[in-house]
Short mmCIF file of C-alpha atoms in Angstrom, two decimals:
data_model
loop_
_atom_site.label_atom_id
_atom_site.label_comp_id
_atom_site.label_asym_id
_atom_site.label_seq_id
_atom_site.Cartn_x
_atom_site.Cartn_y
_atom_site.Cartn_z
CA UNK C 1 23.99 11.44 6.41
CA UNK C 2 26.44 8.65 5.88
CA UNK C 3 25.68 5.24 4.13
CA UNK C 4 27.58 2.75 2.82
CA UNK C 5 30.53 5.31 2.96
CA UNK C 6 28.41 7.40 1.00
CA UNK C 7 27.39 11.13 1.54
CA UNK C 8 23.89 11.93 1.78
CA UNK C 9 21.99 15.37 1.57
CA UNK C 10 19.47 14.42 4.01
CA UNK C 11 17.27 17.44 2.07
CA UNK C 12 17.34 15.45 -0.73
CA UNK C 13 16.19 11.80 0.20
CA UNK C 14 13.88 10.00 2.76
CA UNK C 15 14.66 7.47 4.87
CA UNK C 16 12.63 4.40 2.80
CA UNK C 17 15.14 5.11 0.68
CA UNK C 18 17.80 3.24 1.81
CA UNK C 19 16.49 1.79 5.00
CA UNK C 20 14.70 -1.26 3.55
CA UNK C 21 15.37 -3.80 6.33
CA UNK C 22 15.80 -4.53 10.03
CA UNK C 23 19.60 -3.57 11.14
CA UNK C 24 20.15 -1.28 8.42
CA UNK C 25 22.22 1.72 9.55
CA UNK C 26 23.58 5.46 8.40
CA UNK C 27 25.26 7.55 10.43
CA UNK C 28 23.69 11.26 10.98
CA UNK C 29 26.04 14.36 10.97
CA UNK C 30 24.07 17.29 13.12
CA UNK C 31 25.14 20.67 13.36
CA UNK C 32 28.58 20.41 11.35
CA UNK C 33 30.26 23.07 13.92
CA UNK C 34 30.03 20.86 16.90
CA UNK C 35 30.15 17.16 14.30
CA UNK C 36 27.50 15.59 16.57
CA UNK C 37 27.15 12.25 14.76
CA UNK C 38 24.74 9.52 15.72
CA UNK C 39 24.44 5.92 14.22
CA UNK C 40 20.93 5.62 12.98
CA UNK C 41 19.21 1.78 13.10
CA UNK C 42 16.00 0.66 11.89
CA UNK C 43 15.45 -1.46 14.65
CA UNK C 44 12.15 -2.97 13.87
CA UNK C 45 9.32 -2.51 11.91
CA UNK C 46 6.27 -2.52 13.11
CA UNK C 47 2.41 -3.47 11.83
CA UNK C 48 0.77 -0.51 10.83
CA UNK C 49 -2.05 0.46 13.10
CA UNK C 50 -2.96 3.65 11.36
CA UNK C 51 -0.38 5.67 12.98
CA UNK C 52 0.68 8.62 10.79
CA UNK C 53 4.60 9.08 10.57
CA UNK C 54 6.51 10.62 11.57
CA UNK C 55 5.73 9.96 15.46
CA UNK C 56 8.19 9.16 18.04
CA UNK C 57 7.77 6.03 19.79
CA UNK C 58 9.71 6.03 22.50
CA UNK C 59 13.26 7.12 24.41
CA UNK C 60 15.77 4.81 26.33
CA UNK C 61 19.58 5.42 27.82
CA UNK C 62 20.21 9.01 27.86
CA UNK C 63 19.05 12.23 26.47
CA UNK C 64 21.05 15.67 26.03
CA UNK C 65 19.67 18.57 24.19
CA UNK C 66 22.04 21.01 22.33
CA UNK C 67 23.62 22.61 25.45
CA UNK C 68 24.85 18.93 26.91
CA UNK C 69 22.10 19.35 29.51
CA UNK C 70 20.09 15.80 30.28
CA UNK C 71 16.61 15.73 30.09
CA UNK C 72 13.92 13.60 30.60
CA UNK C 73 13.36 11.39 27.38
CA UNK C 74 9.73 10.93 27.86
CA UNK C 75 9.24 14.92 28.10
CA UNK C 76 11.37 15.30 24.78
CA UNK C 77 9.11 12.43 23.46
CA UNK C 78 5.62 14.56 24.03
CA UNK C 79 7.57 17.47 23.16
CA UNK C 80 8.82 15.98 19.70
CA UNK C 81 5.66 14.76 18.93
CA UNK C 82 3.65 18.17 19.87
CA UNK C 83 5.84 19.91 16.92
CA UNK C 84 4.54 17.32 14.61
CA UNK C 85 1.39 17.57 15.09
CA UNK C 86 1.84 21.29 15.01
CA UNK C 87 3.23 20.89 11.31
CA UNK C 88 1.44 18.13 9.91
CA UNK C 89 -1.88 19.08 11.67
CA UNK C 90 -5.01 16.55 12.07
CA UNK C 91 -3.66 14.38 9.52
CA UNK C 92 -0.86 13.02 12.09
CA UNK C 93 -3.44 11.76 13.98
CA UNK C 94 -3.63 8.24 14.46
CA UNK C 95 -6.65 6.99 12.25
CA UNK C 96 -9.58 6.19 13.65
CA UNK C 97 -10.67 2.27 13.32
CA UNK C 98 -13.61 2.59 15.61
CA UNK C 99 -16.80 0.92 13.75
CA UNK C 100 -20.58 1.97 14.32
CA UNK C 101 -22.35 -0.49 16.05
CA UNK C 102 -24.22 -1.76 12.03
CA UNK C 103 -20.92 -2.27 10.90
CA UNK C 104 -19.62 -4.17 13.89
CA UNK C 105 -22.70 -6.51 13.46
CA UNK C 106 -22.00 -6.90 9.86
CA UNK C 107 -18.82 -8.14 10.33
CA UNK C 108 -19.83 -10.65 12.75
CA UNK C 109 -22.94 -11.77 11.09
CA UNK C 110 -21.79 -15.05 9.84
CA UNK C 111 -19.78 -16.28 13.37
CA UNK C 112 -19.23 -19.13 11.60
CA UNK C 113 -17.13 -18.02 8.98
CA UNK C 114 -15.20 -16.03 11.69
CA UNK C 115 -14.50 -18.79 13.93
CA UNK C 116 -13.42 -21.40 11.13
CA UNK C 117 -10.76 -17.98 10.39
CA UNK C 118 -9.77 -18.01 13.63
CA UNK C 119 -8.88 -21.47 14.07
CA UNK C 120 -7.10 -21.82 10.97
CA UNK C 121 -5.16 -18.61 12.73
CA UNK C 122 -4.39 -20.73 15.66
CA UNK C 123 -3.30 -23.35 13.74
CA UNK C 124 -0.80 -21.39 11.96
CA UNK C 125 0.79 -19.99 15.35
CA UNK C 126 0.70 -23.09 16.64
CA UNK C 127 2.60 -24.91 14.05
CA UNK C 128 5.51 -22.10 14.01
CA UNK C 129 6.06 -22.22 10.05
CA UNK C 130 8.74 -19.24 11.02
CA UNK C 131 10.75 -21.71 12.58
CA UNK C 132 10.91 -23.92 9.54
CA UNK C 133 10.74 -21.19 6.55
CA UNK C 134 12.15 -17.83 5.81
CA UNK C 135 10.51 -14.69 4.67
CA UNK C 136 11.93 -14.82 1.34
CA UNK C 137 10.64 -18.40 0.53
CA UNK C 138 7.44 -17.81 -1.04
CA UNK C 139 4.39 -19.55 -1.35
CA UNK C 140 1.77 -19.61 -4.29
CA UNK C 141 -1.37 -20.41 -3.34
CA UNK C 142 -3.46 -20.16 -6.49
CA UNK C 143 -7.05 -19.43 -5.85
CA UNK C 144 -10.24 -20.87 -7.34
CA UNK C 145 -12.57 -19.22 -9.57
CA UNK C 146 -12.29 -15.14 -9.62
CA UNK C 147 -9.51 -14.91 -6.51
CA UNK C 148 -6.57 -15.19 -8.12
CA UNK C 149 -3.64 -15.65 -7.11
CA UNK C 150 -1.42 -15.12 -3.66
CA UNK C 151 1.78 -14.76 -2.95
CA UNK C 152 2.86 -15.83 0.70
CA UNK C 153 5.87 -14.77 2.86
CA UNK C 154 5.79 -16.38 6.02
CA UNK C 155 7.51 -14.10 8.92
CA UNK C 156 9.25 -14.33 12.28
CA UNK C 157 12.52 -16.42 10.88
CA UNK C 158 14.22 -13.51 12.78
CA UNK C 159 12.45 -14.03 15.84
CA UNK C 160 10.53 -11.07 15.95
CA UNK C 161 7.26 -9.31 13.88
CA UNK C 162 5.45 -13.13 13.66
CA UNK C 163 2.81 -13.27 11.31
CA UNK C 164 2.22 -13.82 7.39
CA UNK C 165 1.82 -11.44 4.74
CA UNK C 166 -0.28 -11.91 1.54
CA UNK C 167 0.35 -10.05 -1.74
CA UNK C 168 -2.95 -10.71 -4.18
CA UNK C 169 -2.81 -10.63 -7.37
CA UNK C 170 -0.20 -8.42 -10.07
CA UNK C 171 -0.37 -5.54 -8.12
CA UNK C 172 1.06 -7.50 -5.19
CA UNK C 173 3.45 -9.42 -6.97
CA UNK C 174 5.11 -6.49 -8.51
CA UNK C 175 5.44 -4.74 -5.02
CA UNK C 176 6.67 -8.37 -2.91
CA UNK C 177 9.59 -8.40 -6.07
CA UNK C 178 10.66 -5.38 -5.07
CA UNK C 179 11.03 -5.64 -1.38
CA UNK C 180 12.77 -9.15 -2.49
CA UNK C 181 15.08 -7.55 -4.66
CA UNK C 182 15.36 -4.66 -2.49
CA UNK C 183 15.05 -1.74 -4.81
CA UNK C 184 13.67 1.54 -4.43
CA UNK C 185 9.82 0.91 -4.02
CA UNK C 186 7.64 2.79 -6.60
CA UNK C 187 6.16 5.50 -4.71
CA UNK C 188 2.38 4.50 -6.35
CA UNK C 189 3.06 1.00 -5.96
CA UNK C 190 2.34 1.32 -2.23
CA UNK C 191 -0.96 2.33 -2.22
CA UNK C 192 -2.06 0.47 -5.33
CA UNK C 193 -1.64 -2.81 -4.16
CA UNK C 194 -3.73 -5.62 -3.00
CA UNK C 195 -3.15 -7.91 0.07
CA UNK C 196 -3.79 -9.30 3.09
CA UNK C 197 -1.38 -9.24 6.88
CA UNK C 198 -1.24 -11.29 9.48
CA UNK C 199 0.22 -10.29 12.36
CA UNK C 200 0.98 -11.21 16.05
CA UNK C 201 1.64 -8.35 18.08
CA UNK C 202 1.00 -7.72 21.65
CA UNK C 203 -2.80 -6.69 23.27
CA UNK C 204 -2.01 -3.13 23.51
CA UNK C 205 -0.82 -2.32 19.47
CA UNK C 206 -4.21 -3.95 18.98
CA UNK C 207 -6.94 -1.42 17.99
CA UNK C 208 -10.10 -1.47 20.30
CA UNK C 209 -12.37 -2.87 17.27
CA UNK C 210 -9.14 -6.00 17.19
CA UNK C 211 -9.66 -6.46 20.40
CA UNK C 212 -13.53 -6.54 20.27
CA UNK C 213 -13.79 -8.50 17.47
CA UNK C 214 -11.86 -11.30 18.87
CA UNK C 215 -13.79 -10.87 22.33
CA UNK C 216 -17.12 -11.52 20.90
CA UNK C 217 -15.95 -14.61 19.00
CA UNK C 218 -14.97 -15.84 22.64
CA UNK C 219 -11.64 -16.38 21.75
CA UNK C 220 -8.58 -15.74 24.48
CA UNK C 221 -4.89 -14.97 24.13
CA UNK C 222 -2.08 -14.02 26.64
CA UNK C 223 1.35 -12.90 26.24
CA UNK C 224 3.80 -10.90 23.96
CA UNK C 225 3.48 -11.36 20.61
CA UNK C 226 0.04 -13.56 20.79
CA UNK C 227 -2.83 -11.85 19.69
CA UNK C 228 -3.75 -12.04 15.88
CA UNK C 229 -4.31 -8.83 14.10
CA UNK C 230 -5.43 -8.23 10.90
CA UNK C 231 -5.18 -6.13 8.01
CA UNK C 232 -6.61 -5.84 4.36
CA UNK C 233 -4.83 -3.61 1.84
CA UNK C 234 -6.75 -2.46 -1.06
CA UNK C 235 -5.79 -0.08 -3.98
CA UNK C 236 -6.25 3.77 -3.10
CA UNK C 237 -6.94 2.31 1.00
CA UNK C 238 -5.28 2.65 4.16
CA UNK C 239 -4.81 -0.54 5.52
CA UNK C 240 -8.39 -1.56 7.11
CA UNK C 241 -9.61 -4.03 9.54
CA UNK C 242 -10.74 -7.35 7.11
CA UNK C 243 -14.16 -6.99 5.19
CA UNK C 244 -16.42 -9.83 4.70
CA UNK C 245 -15.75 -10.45 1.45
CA UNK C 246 -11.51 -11.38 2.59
CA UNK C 247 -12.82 -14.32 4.97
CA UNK C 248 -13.04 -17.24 2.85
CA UNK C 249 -10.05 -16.42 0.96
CA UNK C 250 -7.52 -15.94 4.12
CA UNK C 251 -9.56 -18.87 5.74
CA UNK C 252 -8.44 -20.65 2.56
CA UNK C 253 -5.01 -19.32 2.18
CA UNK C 254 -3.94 -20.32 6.18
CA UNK C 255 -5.25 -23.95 5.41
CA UNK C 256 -2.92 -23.92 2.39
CA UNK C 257 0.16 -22.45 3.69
CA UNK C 258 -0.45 -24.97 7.24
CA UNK C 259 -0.20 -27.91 4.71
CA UNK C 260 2.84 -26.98 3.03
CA UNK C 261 4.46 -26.20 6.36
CA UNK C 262 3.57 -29.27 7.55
CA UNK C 263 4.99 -31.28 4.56
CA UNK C 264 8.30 -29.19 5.17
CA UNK C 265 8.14 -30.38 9.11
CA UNK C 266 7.79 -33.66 7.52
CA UNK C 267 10.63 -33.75 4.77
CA UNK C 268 8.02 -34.44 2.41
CA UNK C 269 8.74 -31.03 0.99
CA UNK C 270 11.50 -28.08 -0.03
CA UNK C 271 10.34 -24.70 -0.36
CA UNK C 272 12.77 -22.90 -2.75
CA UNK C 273 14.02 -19.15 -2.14
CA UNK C 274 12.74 -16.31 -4.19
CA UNK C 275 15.94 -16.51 -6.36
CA UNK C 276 14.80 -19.16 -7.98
CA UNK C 277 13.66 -19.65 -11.08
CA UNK C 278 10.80 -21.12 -10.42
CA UNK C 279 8.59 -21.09 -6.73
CA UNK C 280 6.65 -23.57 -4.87
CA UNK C 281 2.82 -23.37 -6.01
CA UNK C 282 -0.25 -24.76 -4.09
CA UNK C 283 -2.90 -24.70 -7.42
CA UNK C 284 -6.16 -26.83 -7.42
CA UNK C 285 -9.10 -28.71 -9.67
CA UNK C 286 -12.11 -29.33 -8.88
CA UNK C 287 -13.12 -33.09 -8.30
CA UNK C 288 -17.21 -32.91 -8.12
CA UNK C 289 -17.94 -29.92 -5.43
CA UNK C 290 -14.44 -30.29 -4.23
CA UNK C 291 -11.01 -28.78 -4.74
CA UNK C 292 -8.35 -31.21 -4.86
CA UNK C 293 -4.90 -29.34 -4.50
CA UNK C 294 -1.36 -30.01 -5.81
CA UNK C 295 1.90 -29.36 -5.22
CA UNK C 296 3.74 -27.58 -8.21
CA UNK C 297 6.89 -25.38 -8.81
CA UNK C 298 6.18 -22.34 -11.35
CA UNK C 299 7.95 -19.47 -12.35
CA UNK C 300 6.30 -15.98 -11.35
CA UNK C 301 4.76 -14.51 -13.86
CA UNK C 302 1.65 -11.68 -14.04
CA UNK C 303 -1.72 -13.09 -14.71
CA UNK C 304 -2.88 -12.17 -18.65
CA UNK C 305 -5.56 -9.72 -18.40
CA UNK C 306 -8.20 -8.18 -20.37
CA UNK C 307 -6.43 -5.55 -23.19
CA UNK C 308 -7.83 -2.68 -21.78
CA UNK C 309 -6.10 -0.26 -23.72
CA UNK C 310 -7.66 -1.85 -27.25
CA UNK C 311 -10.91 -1.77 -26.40
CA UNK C 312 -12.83 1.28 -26.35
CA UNK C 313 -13.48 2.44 -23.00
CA UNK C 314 -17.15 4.19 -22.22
CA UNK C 315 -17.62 8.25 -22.83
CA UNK C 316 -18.90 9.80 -19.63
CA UNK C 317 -19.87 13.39 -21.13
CA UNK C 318 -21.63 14.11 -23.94
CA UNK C 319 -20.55 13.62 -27.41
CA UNK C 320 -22.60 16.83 -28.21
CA UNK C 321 -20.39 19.25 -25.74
CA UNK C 322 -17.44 17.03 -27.70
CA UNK C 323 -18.36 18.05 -30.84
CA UNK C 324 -19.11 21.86 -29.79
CA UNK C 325 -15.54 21.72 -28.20
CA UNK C 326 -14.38 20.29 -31.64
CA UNK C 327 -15.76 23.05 -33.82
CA UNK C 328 -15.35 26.36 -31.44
CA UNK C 329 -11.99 25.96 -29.63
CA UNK C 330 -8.17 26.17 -31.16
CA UNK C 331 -5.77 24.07 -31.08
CA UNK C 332 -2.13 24.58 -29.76
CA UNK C 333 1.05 22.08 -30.34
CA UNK C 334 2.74 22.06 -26.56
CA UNK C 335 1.92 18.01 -25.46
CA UNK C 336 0.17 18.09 -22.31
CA UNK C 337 1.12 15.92 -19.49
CA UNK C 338 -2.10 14.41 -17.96
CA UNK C 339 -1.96 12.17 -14.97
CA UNK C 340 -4.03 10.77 -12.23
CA UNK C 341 -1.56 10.11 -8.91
CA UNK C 342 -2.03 9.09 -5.50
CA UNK C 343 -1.32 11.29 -3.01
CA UNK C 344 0.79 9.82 -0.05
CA UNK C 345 -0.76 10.94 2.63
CA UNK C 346 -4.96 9.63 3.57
CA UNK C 347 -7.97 11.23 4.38
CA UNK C 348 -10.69 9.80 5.79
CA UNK C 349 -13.99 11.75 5.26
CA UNK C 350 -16.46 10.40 7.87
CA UNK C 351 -15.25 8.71 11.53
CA UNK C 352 -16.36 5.42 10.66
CA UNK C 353 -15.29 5.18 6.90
CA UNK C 354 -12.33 3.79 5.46
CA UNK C 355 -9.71 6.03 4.97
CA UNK C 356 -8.12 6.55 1.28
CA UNK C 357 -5.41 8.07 -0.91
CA UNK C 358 -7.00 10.54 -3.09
CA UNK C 359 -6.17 11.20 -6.64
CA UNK C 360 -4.39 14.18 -8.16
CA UNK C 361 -5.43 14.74 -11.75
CA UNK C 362 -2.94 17.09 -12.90
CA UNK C 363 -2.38 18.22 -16.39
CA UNK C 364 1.19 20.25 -17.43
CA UNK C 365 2.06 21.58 -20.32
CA UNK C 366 5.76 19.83 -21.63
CA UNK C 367 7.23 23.07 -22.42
CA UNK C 368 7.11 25.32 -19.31
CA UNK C 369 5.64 23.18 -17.04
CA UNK C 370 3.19 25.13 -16.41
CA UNK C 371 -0.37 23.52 -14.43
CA UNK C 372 -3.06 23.82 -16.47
CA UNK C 373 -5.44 22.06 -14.19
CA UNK C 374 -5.50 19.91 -10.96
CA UNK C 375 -8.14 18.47 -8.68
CA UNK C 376 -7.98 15.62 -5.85
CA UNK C 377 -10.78 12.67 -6.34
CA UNK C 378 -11.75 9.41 -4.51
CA UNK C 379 -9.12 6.62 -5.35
CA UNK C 380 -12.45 4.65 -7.08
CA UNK C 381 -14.02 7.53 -9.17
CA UNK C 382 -11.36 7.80 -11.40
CA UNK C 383 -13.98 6.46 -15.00
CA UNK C 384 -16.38 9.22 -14.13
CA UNK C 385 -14.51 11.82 -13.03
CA UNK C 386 -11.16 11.89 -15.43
CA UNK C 387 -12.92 13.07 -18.83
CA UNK C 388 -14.86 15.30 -17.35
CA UNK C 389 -12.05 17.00 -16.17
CA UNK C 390 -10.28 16.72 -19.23
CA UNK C 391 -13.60 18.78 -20.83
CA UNK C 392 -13.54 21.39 -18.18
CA UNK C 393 -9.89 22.30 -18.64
CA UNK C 394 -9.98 22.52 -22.14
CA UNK C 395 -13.38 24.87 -22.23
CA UNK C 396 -11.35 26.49 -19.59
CA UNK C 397 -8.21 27.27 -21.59
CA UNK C 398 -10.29 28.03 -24.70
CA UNK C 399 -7.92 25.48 -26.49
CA UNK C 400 -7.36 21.73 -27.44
CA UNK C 401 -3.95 20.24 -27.22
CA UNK C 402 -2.90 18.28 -30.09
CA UNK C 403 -0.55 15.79 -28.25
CA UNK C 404 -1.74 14.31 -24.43
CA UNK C 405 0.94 12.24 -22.54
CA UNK C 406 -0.30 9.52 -20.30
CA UNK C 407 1.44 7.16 -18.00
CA UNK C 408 -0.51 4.42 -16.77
CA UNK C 409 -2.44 2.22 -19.51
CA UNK C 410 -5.27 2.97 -16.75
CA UNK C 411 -5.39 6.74 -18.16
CA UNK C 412 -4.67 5.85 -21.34
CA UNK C 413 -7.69 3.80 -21.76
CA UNK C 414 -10.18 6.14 -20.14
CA UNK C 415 -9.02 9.01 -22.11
CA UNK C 416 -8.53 7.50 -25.86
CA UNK C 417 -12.24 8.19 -26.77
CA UNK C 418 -12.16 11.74 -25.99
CA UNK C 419 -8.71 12.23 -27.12
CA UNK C 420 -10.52 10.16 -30.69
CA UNK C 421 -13.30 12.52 -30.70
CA UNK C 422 -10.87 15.58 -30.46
CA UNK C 423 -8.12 14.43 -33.00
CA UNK C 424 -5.71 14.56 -30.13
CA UNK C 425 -2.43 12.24 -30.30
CA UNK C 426 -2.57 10.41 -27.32
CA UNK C 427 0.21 8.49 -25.87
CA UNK C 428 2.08 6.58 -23.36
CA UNK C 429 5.41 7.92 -21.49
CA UNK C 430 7.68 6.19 -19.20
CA UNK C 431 7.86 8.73 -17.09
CA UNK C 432 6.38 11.75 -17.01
CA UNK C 433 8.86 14.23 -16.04
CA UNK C 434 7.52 17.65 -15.27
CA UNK C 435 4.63 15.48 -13.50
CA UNK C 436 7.14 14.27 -11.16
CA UNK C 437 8.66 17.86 -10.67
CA UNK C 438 5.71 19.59 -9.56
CA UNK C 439 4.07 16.57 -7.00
CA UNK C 440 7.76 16.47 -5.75
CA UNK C 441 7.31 20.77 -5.28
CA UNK C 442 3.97 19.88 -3.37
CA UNK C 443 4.57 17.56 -1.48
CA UNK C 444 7.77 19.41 -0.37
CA UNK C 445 5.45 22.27 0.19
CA UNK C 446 2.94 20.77 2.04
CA UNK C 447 5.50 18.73 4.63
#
């Protein structure tokens, strides 16, 4: 594969990359006896509806196979997409967003709250902020109370994928300055972020619980490129219709980003471009039981938090087994690598639940690379499950390591009191190398 005049070994990348936006191109070499080449384009991309990739869409103009014999494109479609799910199995199936009929009622329990969503949706179409801003001029709407802060890049200046998306918080902040800067995306950062989508897409890329939610609020849309769909992202998720608890905050991010749009329409306002050095801000006070909300122009920066990795994080086994561990078992001087990774590709263990990313916790020894233990775990039990695994592997081996290499300060702050109790060194790495090595040899493996 060609890009940029450069040669590719297409065993050796994926296509994210160095396809990163709409138009992008490479050219393909197949089969370097015959030189077939073909011009690749990321055309569009598209909201994510739970679709696993790779999956072939569709077919146009025409189609040869290797002998220069036509055939029918939408036969080589089913056919293409039969070997997929013949190598990636049940988890290329498209995931499955239909809701029991509790959880449907939950959702619309407070109609209210729904509709006042809505509207502020219909607001937001209406006023075509695409048409007046670009995706890369951001807006900070900075939440009351516990919320936070979002980061807002209005889309559709290109005349196609309408719709805003929401990055929440640090997590989302770090990921939205990547896409801006167009770098290679952190492979965890994907599924560890936080943040909310907006799209407008047309009735059939809507999933059936879209579609009935908007139905039983009574509200109507025709056309391409009309209907509102929505999409919460949540760290160690696959993308999921909205919960209850991302109302408000949307509600209250649309009524934000309609107001600066509409100063913009009016020349009351210039949004500047990411580049800058500092962005336009939408932060508020409270005046009595009201917020009162102000323009401002800050430069992005993460939120401070809590020091997690100087306080002293809670012990979830007993300091007893600790002690016994202490006082029976050897210790040897290889540093172990010990690391708790998303996995790329979901599961999703009952019809109705959310699917997730589980975690790998995988421990390596530095000087062989040899696994010394691994196990997958829900993206959210990471506090209860991480030290005891660190116990079992270690009454396992019959040995204690005397150095542990961590990578996250996530890790680092779970595992200091056991590595405390156990005299073990334990400290952070940029990268952990042999980590990377062996979940690249999996996931090779497994695709």
């Amino acid at each position: 594969m060609m890009s940029n005049d450069a040669i590719i070994d297409e065993s050796e990348v994926r296509l994210d990359q160095f396809f990163f936006a709409e138009k992008d191109s490479a050219v393909y070499t197949y089969d370097f006896g015959d030189d077939w080449r073909h011009r690749i384009v990321l055309e569009k991309i598209l909201p994510y509806d739970g679709t696993l990739v790779p999956h072939c869409l569709e077919g146009v103009r025409g189609v040869w196979d290797e002998s220069e014999i036509p055939v029918d494109s939408q036969a080589l479609i089913a056919e293409i997409n039969a070997q997929f799910e013949e190598i990636w199995g049940a988890t290329l199936s498209k995931v499955d967003f239909t809701l029991e009929d509790d959880q449907r009622n939950r959702l619309l329990e407070d109609q209210t709250l729904w509709e006042e969503l809505f509207n502020a949706i219909n607001t937001y179409k209406k006023i075509k902020p695409w048409e007046v801003l670009a995706d890369d001029q951001i807006l900070v709407i900075q939440l009351p109370d516990i919320l936070g802060t979002a980061y807002c890049s209005v889309l559709g200046a290109a005349g196609e994928d309408f719709g805003l998306g929401i990055y929440l918080g640090n997590s989302g902040l770090r990921l939205l300055q990547q896409l801006l800067h167009g770098t290679d995306i952190n492979r965890d950062l994907i599924t560890t972020y936080h943040g909310l989508h907006l799209s407008f897409v047309d009735r059939e890329e809507l999933a059936d619980d879209d579609y009935q939610l908007i139905k039983g609020l009574g509200f109507r849309y025709h056309g391409r490129n009309q209907w509102p769909m929505l999409r919460s992202f949540k760290p160690g998720y696959v993308p999921w219709l909205l919960d209850q608890e991302d109302i408000k905050p949307l509600t209250l991010i649309l009524k934000q980003v309609i107001e600066a749009v509409n100063q913009v329409k009016a020349k009351a306002l210039e949004i500047p471009v990411a580049s800058a050095e500092k962005w336009y801000t939408r932060s508020s006070v409270k005046v009595g039981k009201r917020l009162k909300w102000e323009n401002d122009f800050m430069s992005p920066e993460m939120t401070e938090q809590k020091n997690t990795s100087a306080q002293q994080a809670p012990l979830v086994i007993s300091e007893l087994e600790l002690r016994q561990a202490k006082k029976t078992l050897s210790h040897f001087n290889i540093p172990v690598e010990f690391s708790a990774k998303f996995l790329p590709v979901p599961t999703q263990d009952q019809t109705y639940e959310r699917p997730y990313f589980p975690r790998m916790l995988l421990a390596i020894e530095q000087k062989q690379g040899m696994i010394l233990y691994n196990d997958l775990i829900k993206p959210d039990a990471l506090e209860a499950e991480l030290q005891k695994a660190f116990l079992t592997m270690i009454n396992r081996l019959e040995q204690i390591p005397r150095e542990v290499i961590v990578e996250s300060e996530e890790v680092e702050h779970i595992m200091r009191p056991v590595c405390q109790a156990l005299s073990i060194k334990i400290q952070r790495g940029e990268e952990l190398t042999m980590t990377e090595h062996v979940l690249d040899e999996m996931l090779e493996d497994a695709f």
